[in-house]
mmCIF file of C-alpha atoms in Angstrom:
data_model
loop_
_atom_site.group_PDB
_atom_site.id
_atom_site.type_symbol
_atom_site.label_atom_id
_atom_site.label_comp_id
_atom_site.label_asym_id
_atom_site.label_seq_id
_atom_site.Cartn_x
_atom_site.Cartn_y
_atom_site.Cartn_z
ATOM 1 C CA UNK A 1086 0.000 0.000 0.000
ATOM 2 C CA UNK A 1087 1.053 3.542 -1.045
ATOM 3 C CA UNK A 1088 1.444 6.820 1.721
ATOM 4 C CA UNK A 1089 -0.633 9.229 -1.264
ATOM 5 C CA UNK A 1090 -0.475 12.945 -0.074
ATOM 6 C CA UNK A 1091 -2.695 15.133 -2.219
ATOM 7 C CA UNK A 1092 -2.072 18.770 -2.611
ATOM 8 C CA UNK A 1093 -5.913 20.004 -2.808
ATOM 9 C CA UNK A 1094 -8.623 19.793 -1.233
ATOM 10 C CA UNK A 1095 -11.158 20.274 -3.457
ATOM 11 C CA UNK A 1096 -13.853 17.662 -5.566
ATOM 12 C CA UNK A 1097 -11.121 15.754 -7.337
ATOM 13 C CA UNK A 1098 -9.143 15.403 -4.464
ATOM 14 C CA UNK A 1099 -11.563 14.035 -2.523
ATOM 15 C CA UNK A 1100 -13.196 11.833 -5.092
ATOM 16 C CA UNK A 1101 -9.514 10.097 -5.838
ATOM 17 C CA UNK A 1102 -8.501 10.246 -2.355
ATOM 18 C CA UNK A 1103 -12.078 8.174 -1.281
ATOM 19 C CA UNK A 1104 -11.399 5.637 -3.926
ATOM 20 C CA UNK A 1105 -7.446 4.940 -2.559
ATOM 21 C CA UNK A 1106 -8.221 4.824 1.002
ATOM 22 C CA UNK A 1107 -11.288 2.206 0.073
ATOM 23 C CA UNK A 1108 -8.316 0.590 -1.463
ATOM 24 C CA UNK A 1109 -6.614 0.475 1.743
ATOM 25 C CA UNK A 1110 -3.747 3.199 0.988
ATOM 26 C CA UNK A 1111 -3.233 5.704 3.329
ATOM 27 C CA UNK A 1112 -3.718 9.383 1.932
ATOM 28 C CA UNK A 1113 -3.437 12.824 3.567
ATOM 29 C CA UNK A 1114 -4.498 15.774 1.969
ATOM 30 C CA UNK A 1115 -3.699 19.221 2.565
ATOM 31 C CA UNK A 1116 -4.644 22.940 1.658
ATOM 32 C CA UNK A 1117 -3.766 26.547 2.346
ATOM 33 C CA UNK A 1118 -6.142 26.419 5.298
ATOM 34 C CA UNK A 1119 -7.493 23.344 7.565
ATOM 35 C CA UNK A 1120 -5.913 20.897 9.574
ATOM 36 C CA UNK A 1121 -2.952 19.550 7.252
ATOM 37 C CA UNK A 1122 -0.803 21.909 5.245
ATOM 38 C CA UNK A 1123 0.048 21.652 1.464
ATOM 39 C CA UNK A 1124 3.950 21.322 3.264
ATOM 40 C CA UNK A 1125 2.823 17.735 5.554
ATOM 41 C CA UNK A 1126 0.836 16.503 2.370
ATOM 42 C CA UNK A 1127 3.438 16.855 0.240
ATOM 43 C CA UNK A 1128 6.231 15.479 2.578
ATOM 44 C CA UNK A 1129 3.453 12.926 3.441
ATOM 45 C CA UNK A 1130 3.347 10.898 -0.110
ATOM 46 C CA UNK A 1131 5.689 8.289 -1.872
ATOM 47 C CA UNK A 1132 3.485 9.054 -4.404
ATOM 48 C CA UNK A 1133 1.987 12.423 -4.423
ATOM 49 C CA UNK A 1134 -1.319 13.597 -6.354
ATOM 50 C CA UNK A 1135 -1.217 17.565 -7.643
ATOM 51 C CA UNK A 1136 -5.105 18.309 -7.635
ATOM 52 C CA UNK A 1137 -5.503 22.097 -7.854
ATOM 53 C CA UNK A 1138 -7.200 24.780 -10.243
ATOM 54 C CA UNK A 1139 -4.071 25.526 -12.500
ATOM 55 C CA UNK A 1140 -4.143 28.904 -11.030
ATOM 56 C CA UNK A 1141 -2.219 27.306 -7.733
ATOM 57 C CA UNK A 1142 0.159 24.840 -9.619
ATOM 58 C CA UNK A 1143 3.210 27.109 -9.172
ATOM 59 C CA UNK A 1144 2.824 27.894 -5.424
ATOM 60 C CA UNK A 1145 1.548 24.409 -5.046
ATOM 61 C CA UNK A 1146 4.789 22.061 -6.461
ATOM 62 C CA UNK A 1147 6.793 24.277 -4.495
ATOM 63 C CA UNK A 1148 5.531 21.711 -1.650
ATOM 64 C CA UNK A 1149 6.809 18.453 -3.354
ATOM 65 C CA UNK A 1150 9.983 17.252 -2.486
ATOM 66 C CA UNK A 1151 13.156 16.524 -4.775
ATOM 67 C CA UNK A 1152 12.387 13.540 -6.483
ATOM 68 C CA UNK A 1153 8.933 13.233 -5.693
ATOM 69 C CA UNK A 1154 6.399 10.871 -7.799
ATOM 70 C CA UNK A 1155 3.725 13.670 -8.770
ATOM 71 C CA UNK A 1156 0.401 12.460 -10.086
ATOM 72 C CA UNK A 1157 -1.279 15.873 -12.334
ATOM 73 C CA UNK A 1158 -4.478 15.540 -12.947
ATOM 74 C CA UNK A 1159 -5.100 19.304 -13.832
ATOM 75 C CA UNK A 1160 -5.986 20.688 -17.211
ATOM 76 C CA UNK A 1161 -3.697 23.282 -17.494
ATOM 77 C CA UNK A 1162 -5.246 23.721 -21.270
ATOM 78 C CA UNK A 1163 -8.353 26.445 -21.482
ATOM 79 C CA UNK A 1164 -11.133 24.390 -23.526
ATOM 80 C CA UNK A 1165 -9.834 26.637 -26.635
ATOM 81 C CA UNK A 1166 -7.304 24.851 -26.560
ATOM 82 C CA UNK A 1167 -4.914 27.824 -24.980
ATOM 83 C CA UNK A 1168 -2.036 26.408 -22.802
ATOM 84 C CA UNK A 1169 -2.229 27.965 -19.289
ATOM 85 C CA UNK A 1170 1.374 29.295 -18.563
ATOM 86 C CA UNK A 1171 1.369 27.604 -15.345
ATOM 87 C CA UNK A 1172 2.147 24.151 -17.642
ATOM 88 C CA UNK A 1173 5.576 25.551 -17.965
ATOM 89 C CA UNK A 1174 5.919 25.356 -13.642
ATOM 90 C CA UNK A 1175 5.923 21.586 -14.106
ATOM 91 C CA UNK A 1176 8.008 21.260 -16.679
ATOM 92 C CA UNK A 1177 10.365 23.634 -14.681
ATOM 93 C CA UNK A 1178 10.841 21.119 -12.286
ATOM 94 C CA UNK A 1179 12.860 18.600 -14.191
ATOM 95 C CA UNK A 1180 13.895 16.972 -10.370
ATOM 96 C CA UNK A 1181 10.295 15.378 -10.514
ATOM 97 C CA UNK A 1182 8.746 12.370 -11.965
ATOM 98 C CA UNK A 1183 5.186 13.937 -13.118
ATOM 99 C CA UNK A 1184 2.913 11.650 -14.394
ATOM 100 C CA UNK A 1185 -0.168 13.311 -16.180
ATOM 101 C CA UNK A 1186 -3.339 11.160 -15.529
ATOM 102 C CA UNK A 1187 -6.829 11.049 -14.253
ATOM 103 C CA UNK A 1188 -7.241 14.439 -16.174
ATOM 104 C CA UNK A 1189 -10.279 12.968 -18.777
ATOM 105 C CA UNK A 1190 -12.866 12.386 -16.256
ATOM 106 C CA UNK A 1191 -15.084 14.666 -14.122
ATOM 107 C CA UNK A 1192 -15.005 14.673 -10.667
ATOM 108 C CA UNK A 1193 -18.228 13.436 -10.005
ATOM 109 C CA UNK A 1194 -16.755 10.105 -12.115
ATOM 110 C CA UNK A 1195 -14.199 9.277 -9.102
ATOM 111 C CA UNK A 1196 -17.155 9.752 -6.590
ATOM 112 C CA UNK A 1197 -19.082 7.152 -7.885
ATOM 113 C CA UNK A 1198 -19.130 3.576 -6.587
ATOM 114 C CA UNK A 1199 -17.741 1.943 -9.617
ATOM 115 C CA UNK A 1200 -16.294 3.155 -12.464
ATOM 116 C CA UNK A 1201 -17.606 0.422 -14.821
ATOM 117 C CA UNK A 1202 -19.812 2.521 -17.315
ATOM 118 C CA UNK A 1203 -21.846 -0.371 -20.038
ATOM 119 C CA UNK A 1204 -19.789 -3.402 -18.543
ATOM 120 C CA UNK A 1205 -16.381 -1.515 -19.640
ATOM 121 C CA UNK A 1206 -13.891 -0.432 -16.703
ATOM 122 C CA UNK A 1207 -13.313 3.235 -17.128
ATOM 123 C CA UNK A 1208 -9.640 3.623 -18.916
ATOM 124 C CA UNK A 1209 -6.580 5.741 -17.868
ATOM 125 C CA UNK A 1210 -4.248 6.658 -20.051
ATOM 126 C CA UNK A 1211 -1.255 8.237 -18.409
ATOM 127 C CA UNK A 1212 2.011 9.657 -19.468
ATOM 128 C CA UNK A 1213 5.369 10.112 -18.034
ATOM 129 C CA UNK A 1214 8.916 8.265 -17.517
ATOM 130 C CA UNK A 1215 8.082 5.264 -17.716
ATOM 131 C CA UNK A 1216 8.818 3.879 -14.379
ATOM 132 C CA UNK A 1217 6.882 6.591 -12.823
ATOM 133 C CA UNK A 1218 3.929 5.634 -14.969
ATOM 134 C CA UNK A 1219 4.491 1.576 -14.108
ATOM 135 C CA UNK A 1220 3.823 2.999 -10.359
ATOM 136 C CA UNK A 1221 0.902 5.100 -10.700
ATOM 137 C CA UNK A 1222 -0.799 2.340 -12.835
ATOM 138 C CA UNK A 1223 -1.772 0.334 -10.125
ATOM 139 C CA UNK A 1224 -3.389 3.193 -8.336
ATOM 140 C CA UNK A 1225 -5.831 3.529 -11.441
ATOM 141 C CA UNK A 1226 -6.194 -0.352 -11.214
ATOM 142 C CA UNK A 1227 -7.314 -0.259 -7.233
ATOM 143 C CA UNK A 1228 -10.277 2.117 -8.513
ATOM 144 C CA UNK A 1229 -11.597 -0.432 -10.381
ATOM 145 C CA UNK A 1230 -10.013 1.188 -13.874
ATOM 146 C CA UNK A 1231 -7.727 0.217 -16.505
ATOM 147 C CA UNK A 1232 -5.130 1.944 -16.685
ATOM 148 C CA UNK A 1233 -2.577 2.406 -19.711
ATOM 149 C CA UNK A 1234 0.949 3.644 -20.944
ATOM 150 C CA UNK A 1235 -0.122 6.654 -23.185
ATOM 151 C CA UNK A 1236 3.694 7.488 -24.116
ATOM 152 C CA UNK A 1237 6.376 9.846 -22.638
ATOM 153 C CA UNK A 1238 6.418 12.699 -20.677
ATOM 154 C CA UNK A 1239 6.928 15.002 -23.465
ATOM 155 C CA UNK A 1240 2.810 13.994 -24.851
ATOM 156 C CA UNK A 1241 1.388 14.954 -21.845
ATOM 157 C CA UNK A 1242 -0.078 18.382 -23.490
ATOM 158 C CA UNK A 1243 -2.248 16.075 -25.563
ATOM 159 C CA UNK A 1244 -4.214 14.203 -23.068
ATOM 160 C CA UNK A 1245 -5.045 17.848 -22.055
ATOM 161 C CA UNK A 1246 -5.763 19.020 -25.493
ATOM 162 C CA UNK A 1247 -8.160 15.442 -25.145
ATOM 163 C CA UNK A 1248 -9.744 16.394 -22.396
ATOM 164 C CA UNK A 1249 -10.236 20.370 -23.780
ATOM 165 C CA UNK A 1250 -11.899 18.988 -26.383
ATOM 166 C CA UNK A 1251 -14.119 16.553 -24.537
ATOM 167 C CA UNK A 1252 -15.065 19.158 -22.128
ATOM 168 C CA UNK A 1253 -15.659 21.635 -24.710
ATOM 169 C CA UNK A 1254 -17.885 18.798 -26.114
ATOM 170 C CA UNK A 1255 -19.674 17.934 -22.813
ATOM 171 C CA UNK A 1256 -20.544 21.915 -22.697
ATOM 172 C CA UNK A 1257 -21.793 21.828 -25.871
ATOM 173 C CA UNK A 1258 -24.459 19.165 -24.647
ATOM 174 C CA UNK A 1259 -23.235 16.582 -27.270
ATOM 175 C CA UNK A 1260 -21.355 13.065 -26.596
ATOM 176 C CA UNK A 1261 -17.978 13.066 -26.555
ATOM 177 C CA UNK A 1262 -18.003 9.468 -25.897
ATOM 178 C CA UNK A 1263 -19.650 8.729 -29.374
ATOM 179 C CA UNK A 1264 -16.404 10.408 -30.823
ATOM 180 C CA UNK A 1265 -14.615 8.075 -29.478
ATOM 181 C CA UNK A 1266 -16.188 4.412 -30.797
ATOM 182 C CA UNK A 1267 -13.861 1.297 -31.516
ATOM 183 C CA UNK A 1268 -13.084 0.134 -34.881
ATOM 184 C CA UNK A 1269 -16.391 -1.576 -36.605
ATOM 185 C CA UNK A 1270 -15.269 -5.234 -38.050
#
């Protein structure tokens, strides 16, 4: 079992962080105010998720130690498709293994009690180094998804271009899932 600190406190944080300690990992999550600190959640983690509005990313990795395993699961691209210039504080920290994942899905999708949706396990695809990636995959697994190597590090702007698009779809009140359909024959 993983020690998972999670910057954040807000709806994604607590949907993930619900689902791991089900799983039996122990997770602590902090914030700029309450009872644990964005400094003890980040020290906190062997693996540690980054789950704030992109406005906080900067101030926020400033809590993650040298070396740390970072989970993102912000969108840090606008849904027109705009790269937010805090992107470029997590690539400025080249002493971290960031894994980009968990990004494609609402919150409310982590808060549910299975992530099955028409007998099909909800998919992650993740990217990073790919050791970092080979330990964040089974934290996808123990939330009942299927997780997947989606490439390097240096992709990572396209699952958020993915999930821009989605989004943008979702607005739009049209179904981004139907995009998406598997090969016929």
């Amino acid at each position: 079992m993983s020690n998972i600190g999670i910057l954040g406190t807000g709806n994604m944080a607590a949907g993930l962080g619900a689902g791991w300690r089900a799983a039996g990992h122990r997770v602590l999550a902090g914030g700029r105010s309450g009872p644990v600190s964005l400094a003890e959640a980040g020290r906190f983690g062997d693996v540690t998720l980054l789950a704030v509005p992109a406005t906080a990313v900067v101030e926020v990795l400033a809590h993650v130690p040298t070396g740390g395993l970072v989970i993102d699961c912000t969108n840090l691209v606008t849904p027109d498709g705009v790269g937010h210039p805090y992107a470029a504080a997590v690539a400025a920290r080249p002493d971290l293994r960031v894994v980009k994942a968990f990004n494609l899905c609402h919150e409310s999708a982590w808060r549910l009690p299975s992530r099955v949706f028409g007998g099909r396990p909800l998919a992650v695809p993740m990217r990073g180094p790919p050791d970092a990636v080979a330990r964040v995959a089974p934290l996808a697994a123990d939330l009942g998804c299927t997780p997947f190597d989606a490439g390097g590090p240096e992709r990572a702007a396209l699952l958020e271009a993915t999930a821009a698009f989605a989004i943008g779809l979702w607005f739009a009140g049209l179904d981004a899932q139907a995009v998406l359909t598997p090969p016929l024959g």
